[in-house]
mmCIF file of C-alpha atoms in Angstrom:
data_model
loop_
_atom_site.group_PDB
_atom_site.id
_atom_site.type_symbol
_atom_site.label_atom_id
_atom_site.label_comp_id
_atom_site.label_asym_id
_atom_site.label_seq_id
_atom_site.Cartn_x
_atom_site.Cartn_y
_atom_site.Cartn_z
ATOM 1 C CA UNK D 861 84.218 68.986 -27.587
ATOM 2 C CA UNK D 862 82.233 71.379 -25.552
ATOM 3 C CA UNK D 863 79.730 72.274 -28.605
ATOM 4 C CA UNK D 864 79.084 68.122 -28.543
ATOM 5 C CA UNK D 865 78.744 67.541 -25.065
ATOM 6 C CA UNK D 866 75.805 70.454 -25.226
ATOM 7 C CA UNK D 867 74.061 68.694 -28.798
ATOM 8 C CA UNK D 868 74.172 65.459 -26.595
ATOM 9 C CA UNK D 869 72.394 66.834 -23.886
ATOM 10 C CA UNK D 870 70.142 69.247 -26.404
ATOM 11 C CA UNK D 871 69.169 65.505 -27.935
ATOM 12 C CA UNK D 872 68.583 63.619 -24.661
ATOM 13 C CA UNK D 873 66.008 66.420 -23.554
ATOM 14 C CA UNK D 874 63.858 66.583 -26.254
ATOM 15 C CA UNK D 875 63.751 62.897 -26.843
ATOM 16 C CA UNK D 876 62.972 62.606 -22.541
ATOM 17 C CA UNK D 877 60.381 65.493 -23.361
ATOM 18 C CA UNK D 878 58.904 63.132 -26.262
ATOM 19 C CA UNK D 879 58.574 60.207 -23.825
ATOM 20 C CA UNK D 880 56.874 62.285 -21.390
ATOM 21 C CA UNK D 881 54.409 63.596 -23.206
ATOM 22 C CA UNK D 882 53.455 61.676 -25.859
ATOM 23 C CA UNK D 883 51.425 58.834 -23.806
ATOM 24 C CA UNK D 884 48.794 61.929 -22.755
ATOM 25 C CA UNK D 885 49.049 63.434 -26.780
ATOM 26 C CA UNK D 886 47.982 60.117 -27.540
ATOM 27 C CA UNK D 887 45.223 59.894 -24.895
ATOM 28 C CA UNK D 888 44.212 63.376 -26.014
ATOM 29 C CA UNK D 889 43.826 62.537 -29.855
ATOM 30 C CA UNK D 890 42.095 59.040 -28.603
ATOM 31 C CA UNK D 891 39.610 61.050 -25.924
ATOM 32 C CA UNK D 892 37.013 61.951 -28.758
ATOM 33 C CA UNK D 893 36.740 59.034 -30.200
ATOM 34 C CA UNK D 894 32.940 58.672 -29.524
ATOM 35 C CA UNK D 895 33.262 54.866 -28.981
ATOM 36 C CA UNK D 896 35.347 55.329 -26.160
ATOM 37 C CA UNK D 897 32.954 58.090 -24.526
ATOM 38 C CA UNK D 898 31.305 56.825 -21.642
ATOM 39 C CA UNK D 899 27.695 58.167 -20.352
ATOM 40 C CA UNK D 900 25.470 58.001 -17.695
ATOM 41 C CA UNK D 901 21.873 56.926 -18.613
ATOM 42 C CA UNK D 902 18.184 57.501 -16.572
ATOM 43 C CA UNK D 903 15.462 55.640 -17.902
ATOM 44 C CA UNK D 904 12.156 55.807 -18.144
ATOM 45 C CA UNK D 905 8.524 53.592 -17.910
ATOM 46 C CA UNK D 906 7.230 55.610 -20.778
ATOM 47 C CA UNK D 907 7.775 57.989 -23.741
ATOM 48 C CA UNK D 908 6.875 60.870 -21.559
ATOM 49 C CA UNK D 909 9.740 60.212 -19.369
ATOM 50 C CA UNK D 910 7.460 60.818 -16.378
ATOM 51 C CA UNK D 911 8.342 57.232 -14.179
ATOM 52 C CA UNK D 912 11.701 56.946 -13.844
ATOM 53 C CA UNK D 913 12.273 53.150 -13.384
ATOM 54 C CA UNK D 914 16.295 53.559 -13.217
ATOM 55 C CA UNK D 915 19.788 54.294 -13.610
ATOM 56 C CA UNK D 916 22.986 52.930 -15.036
ATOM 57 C CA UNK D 917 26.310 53.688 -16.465
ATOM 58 C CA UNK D 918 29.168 53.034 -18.950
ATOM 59 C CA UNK D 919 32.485 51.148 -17.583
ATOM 60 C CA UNK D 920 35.259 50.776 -19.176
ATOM 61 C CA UNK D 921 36.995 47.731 -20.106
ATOM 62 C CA UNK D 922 40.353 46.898 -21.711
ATOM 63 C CA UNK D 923 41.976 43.428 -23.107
ATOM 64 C CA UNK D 924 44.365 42.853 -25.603
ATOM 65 C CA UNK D 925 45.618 46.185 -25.386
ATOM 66 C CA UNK D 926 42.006 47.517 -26.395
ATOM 67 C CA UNK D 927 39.901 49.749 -24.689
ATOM 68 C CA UNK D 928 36.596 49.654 -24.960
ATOM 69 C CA UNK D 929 33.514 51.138 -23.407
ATOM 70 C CA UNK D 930 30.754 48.521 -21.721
ATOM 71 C CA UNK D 931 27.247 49.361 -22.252
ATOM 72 C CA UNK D 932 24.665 48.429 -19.283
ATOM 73 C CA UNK D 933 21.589 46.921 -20.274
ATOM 74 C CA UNK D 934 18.983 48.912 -20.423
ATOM 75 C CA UNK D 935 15.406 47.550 -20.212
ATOM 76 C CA UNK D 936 13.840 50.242 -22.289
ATOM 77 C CA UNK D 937 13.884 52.338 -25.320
ATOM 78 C CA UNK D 938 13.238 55.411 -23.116
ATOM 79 C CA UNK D 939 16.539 57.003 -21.572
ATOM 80 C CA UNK D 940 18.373 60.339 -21.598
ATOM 81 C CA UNK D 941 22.515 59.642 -21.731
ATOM 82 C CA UNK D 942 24.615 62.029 -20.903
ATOM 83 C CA UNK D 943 28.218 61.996 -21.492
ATOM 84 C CA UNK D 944 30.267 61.158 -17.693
ATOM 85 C CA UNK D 945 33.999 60.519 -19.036
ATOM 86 C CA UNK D 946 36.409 59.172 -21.609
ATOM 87 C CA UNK D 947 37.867 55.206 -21.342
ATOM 88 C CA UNK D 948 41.774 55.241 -21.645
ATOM 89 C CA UNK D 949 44.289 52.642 -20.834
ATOM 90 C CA UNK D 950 45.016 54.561 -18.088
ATOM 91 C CA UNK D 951 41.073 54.796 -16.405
ATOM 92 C CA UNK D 952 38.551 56.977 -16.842
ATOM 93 C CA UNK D 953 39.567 60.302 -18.222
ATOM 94 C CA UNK D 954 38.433 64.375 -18.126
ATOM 95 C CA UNK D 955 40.268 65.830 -20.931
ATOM 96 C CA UNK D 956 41.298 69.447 -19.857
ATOM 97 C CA UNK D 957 39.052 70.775 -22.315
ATOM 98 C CA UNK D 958 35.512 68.117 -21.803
ATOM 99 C CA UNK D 959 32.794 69.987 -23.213
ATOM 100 C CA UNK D 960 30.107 68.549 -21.275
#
């Protein structure tokens, strides 16, 4: 009976450890998607990139269980992005190991 009792609780543990961390496996394997990296963005009057006329950034957006990354508008072809964060369901994101 004893030997039971301690499988039972053996079982319940792992499958609360599953629970627990599975949502932020998930988020990890989802994190480098590149459509749900967000950037930052400065951008420029001219090819040179010597008049800045602005700055913008991703948000991020979710519906329908989706998450998706919004784009700003940008009013020119010249701009430097540079990667900010990752969307999740949860918010914007650092994964522990964000190269950038």
């Amino acid at each position: 009976m004893k030997r039971v009792q301690n499988l039972a609780i053996a079982i319940a543990a792992v499958g609360a450890t599953t629970v627990a961390f599975g949502p932020a496996e998930a988020l990890v394997r989802e994190s480098w998607d590149p459509s749900l990296i967000a950037y930052s963005y400065v951008y420029y009057a001219d090819a040179a990139k010597t008049e800045v006329l602005g700055y913008a950034w991703d948000t991020c957006g979710e519906g329908g269980g989706n998450v998706y990354v919004l784009k700003p508008y940008i009013p020119t072809p010249y701009y430097d992005e540079t990667p900010a964060f990752v969307c999740s369901g949860m918010g914007p994101y650092l994964p522990p190991d964000w190269p950038y």
